[in-house]
mmCIF file of C-alpha atoms in Angstrom:
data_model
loop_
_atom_site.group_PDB
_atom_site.id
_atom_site.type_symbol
_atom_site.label_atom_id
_atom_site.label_comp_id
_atom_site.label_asym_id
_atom_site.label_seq_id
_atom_site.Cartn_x
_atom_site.Cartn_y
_atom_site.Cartn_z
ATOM 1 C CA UNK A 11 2.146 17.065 -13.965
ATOM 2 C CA UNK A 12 1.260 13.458 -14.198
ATOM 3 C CA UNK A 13 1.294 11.153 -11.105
ATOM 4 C CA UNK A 14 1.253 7.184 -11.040
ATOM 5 C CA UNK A 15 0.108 6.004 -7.343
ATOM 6 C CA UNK A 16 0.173 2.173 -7.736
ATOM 7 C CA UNK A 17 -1.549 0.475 -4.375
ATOM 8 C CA UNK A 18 -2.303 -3.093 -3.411
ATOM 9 C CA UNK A 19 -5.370 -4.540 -2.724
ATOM 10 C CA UNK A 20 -4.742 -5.783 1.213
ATOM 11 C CA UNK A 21 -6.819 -7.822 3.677
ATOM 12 C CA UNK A 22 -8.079 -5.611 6.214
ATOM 13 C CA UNK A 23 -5.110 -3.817 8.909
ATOM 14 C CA UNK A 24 -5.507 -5.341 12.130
ATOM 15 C CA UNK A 25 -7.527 -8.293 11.349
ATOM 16 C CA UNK A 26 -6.493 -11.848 12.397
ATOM 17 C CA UNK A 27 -3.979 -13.541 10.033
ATOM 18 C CA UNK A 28 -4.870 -16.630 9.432
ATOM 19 C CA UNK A 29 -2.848 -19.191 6.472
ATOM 20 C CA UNK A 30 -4.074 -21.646 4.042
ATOM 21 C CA UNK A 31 -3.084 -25.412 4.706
ATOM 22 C CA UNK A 32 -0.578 -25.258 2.608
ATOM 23 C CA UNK A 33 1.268 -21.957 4.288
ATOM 24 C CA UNK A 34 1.651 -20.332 0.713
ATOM 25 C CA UNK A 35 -1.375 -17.590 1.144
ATOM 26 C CA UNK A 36 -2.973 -15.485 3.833
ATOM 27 C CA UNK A 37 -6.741 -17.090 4.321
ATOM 28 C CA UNK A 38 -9.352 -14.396 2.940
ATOM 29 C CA UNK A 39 -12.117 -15.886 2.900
ATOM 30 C CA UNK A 40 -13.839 -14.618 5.918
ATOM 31 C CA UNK A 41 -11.637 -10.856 5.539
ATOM 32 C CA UNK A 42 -12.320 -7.283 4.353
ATOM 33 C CA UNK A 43 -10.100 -5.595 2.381
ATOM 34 C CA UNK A 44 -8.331 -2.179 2.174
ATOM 35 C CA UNK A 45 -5.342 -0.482 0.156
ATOM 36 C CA UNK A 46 -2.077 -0.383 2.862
ATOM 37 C CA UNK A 47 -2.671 2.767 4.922
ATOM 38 C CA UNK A 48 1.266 3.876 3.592
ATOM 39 C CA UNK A 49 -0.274 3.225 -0.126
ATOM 40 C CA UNK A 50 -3.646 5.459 1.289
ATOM 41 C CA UNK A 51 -1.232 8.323 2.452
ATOM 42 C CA UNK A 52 0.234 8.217 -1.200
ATOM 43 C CA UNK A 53 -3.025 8.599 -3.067
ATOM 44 C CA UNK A 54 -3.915 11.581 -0.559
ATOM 45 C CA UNK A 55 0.237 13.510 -1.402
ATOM 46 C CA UNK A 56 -0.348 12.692 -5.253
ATOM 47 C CA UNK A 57 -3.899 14.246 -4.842
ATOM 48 C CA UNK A 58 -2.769 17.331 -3.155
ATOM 49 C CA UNK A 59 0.205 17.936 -5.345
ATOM 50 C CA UNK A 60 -2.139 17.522 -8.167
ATOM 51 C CA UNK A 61 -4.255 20.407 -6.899
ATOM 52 C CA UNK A 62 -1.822 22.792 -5.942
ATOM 53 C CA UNK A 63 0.215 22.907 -9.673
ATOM 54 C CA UNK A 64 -2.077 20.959 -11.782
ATOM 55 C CA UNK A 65 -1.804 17.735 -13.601
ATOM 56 C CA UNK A 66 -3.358 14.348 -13.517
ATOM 57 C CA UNK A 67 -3.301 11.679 -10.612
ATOM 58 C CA UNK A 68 -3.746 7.789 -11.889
ATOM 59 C CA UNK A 69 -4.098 5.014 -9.457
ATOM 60 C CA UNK A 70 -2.945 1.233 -10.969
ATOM 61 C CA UNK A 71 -3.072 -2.004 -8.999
ATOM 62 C CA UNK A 72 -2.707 -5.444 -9.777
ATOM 63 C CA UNK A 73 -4.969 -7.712 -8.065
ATOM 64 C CA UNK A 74 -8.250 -10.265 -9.090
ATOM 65 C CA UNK A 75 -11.213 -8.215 -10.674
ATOM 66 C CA UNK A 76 -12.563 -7.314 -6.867
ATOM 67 C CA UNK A 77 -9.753 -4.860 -6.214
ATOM 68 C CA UNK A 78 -11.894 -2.568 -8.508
ATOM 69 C CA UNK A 79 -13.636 -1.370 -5.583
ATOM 70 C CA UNK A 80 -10.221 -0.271 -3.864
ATOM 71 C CA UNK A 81 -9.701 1.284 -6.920
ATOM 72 C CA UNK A 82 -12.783 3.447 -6.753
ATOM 73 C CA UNK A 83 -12.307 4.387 -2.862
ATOM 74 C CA UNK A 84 -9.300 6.129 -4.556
ATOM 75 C CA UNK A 85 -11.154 7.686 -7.440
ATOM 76 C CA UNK A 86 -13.234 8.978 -4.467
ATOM 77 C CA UNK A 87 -10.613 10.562 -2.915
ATOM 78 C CA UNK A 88 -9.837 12.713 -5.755
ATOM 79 C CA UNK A 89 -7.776 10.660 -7.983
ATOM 80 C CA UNK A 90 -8.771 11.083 -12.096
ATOM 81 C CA UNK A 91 -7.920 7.644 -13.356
ATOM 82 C CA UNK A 92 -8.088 4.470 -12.151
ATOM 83 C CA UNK A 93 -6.142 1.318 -14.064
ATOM 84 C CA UNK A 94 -6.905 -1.935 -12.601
ATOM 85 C CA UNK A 95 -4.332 -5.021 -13.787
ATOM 86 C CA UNK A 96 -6.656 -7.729 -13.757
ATOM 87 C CA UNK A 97 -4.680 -11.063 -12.724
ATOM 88 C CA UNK A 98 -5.986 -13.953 -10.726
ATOM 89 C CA UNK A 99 -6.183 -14.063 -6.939
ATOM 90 C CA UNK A 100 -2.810 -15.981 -6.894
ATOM 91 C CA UNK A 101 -0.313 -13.512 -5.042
ATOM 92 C CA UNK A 102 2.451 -12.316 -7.327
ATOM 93 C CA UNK A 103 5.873 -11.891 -6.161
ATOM 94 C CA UNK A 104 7.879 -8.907 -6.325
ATOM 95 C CA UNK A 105 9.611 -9.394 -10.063
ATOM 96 C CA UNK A 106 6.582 -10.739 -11.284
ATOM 97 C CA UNK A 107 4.410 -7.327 -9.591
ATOM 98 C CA UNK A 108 7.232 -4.590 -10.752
ATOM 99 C CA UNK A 109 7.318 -6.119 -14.607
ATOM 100 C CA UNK A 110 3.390 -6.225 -14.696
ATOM 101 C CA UNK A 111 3.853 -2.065 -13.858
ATOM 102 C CA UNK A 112 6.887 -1.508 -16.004
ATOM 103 C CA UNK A 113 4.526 -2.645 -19.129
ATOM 104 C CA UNK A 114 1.526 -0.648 -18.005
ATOM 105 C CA UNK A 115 3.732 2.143 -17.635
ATOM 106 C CA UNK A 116 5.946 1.556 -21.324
ATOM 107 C CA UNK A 117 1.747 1.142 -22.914
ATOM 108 C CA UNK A 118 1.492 4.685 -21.703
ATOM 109 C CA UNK A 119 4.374 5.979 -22.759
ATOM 110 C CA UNK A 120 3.653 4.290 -26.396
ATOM 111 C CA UNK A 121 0.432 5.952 -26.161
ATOM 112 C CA UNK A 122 1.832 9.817 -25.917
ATOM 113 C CA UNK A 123 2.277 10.117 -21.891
ATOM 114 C CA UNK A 124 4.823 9.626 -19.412
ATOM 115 C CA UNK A 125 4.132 10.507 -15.585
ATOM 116 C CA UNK A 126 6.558 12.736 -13.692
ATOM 117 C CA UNK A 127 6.572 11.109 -10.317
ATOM 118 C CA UNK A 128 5.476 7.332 -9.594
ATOM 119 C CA UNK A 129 4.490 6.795 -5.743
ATOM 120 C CA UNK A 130 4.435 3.324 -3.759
ATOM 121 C CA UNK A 131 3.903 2.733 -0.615
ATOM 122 C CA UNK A 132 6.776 1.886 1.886
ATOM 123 C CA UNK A 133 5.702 -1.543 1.808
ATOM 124 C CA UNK A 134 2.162 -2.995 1.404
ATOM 125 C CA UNK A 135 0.163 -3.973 4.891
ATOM 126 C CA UNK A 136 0.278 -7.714 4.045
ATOM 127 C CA UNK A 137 3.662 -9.594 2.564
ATOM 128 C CA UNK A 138 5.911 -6.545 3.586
ATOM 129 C CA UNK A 139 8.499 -6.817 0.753
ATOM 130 C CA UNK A 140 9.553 -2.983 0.287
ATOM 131 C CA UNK A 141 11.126 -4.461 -3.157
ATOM 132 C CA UNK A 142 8.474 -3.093 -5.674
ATOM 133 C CA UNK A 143 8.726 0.733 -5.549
ATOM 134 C CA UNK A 144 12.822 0.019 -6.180
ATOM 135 C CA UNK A 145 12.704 -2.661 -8.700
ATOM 136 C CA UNK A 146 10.344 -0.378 -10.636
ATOM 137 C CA UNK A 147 12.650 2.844 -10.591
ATOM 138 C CA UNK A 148 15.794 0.568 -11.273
ATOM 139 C CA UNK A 149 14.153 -0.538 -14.561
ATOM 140 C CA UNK A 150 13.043 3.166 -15.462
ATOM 141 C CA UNK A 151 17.211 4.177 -14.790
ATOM 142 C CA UNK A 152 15.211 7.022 -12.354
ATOM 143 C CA UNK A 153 16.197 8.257 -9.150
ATOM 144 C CA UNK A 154 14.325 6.614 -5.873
ATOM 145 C CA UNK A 155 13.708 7.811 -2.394
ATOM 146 C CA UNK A 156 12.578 5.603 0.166
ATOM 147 C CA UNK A 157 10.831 5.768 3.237
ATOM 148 C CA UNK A 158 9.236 9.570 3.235
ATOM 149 C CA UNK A 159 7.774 11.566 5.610
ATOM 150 C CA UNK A 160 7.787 14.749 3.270
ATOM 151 C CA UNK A 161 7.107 15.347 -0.034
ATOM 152 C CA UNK A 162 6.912 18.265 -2.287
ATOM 153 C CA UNK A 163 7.348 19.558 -5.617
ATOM 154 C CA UNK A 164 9.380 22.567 -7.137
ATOM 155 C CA UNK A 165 11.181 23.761 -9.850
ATOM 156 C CA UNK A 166 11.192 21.028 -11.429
ATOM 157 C CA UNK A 167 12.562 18.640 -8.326
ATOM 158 C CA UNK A 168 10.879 16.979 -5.909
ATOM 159 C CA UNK A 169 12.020 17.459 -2.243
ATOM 160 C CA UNK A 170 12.151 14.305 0.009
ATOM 161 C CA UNK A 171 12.480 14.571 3.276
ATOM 162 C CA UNK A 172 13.041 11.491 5.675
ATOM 163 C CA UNK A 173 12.725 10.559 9.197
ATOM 164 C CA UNK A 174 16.015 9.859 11.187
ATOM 165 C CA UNK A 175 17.315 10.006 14.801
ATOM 166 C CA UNK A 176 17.370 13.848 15.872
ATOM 167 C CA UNK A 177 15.604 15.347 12.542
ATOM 168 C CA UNK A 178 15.397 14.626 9.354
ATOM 169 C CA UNK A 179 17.525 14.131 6.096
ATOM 170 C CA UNK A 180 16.490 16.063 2.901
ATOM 171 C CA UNK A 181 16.824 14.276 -0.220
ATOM 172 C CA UNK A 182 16.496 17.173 -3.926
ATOM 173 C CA UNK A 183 15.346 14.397 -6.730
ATOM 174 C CA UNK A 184 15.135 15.238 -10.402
ATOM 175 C CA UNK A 185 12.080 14.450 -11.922
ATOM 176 C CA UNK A 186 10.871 11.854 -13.334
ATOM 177 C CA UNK A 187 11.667 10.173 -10.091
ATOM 178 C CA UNK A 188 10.416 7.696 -7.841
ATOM 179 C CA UNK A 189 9.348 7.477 -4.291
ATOM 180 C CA UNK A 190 7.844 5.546 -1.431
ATOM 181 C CA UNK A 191 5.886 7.049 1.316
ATOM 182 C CA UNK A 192 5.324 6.421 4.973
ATOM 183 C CA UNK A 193 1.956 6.163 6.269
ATOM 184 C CA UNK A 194 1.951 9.472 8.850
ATOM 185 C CA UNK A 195 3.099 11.758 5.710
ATOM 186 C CA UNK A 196 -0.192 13.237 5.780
ATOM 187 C CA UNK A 197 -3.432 12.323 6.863
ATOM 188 C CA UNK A 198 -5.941 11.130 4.568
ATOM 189 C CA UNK A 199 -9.457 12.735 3.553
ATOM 190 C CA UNK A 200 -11.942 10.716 3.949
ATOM 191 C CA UNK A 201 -14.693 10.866 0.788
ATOM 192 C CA UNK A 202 -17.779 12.759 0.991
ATOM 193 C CA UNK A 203 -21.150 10.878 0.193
ATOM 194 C CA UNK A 204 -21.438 12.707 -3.483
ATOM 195 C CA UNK A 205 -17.740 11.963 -4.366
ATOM 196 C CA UNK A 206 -18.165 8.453 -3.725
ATOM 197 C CA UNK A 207 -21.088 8.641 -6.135
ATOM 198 C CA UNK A 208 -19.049 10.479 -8.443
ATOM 199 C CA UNK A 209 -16.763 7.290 -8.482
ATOM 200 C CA UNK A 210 -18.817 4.860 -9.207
ATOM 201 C CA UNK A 211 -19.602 6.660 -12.421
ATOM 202 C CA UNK A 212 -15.661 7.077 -13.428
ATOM 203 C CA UNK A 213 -14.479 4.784 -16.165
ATOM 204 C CA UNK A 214 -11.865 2.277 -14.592
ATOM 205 C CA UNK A 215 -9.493 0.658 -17.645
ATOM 206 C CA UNK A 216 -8.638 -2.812 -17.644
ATOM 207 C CA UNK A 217 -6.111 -4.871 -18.598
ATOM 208 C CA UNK A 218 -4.660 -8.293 -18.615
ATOM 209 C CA UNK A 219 -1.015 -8.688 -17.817
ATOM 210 C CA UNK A 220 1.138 -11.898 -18.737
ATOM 211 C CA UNK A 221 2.316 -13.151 -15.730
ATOM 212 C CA UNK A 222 6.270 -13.925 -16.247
ATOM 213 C CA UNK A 223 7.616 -17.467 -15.121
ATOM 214 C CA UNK A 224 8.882 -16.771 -11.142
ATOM 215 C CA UNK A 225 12.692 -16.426 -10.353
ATOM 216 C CA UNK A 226 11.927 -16.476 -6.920
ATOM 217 C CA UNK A 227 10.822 -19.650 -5.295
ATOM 218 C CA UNK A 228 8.668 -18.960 -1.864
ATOM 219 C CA UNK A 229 8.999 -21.673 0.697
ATOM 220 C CA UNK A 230 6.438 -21.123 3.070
ATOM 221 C CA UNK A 231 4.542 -18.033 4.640
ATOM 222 C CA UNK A 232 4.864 -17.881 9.048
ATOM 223 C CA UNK A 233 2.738 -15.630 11.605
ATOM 224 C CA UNK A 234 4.811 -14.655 13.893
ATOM 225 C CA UNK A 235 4.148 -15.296 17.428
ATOM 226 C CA UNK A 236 1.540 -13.624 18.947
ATOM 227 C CA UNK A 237 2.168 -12.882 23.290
ATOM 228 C CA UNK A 238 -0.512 -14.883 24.495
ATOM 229 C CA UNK A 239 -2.657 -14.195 27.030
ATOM 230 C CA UNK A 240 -3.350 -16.500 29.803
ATOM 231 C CA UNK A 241 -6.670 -16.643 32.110
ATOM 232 C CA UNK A 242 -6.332 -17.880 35.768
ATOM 233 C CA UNK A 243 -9.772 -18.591 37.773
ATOM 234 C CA UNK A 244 -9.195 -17.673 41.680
ATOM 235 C CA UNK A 245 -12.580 -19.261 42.358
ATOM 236 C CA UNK A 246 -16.268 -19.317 42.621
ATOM 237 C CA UNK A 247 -18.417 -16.483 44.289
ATOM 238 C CA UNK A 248 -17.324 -15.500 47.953
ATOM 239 C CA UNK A 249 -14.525 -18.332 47.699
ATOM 240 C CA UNK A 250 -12.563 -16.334 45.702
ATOM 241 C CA UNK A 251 -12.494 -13.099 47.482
ATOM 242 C CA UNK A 252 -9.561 -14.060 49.884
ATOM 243 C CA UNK A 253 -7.895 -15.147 45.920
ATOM 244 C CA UNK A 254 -8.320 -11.376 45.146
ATOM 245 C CA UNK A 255 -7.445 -9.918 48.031
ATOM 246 C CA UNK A 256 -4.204 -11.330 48.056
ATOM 247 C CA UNK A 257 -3.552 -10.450 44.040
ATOM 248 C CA UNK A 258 -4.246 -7.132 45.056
ATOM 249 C CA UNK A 259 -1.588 -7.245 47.990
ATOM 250 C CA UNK A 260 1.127 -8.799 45.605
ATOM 251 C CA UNK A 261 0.114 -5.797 43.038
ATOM 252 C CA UNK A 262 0.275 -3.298 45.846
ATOM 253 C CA UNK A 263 -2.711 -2.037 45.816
ATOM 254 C CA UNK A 264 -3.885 -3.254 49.104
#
């Protein structure tokens, strides 16, 4: 079977968000970058339902030229193909993201192929918009689960299973279908030394896609709130033992 795993091209998990003076980007310039750990997880499912009945795994994103090296962490991970949608380091919305894949996807169909299940991540690490994966399988008239914790492929169907309060709810799709998977689905190999090699050899195809004029007008991106953390100074040297002492009596502990 043929599996399309598209991923996003994501500043770094747990790194400090910072924006750009004009509130319409996340600041990069002083960030790594990753594929969302939910996209990661789908690479690794695709991978291993590729090996147990056969098939080819091909892993598209649409990001500036750089995201070819998230590309190739994938190939090193056991994917076969790798199709990078070369666009410019602009962010594109959701429509804009799901037509760019909806014409890579109708070029391979016009070239002979089709795939037979088309994984996204939940929701990708950075903007969050958990749009893509549906507007995608919308377009294709296919049937979409969302959300997965299980995954697996029979007769024919793929069996969904999702997380909810006091088990879980099993979804039986038809394929071609379309799905988005939770990070925690599996857990993700990590690349040996001569696999990574291996990718750096692998062809990766390029392409240009035509950005479409935006329908959706962004107003501004916010951080949320962080707790804050406050520092209070009890004193200087053997002044500010009595200070701790009496911390330590409020906390209980003395």
């Amino acid at each position: 079977m043929r599996i399309l795993v598209c991923v996003k091209r994501v500043p770094l998990t747990g790194g400090r968000m910072v924006l750009t003076a004009d509130e319409q980007a996340i600041e990069t310039r002083h960030l790594g970058f990753t594929i969302s750990p939910h996209e990661e997880c789908g690479v690794e499912e695709a991978v291993r339902i590729v090996e147990q009945h056969g098939g080819e795994t091909t892993v598209l994103t649409l990001g500036p030229p750089e995201a070819e090296e998230q590309l190739r962490d994938t190939l090193a991970m056991g994917a076969d193909r790798g199709l990078l949608l070369a666009a410019d380091g602009e962010e594109w919305d959701p429509q804009a993201t799901a037509a760019a894949i909806l014409a890579a996807i109708e070029d391979e169909q016009a070239a002979g192929g089709d795939f037979d299940l088309i994984v996204f991540g939940n929701e990708s690490a950075d903007s969050g918009n958990f749009q893509v994966g549906i507007r995608v399988a919308h377009a294709l008239e296919r049937p979409v689960a969302t959300g997965l914790k299980g995954l697996t492929v029979e007769d024919g169907q793929v069996r969904c299973e999702r997380e909810v309060t006091g088990g879980r709810d099993i979804y039986l799709l038809p394929l071609p279908a379309v799905v988005t998977v939770l990070e925690g689905i599996n857990l993700p190999r990590y690349p040996s030394v001569p696999a990574k090699l291996r990718a750096r050899q692998k062809a990766i195809e390029k392409r240009a896609p035509e950005r479409p004029d935006s329908r959706l007008e962004k107003l501004r991106l916010v951080v949320p709130p962080g707790q804050g953390k406050q520092a209070e100074i009890l004193g200087e040297g053997a002044d500010a033992a009595p200070a701790v002492v009496g911390v330590m009596r409020d906390l209980g502990v003395a």
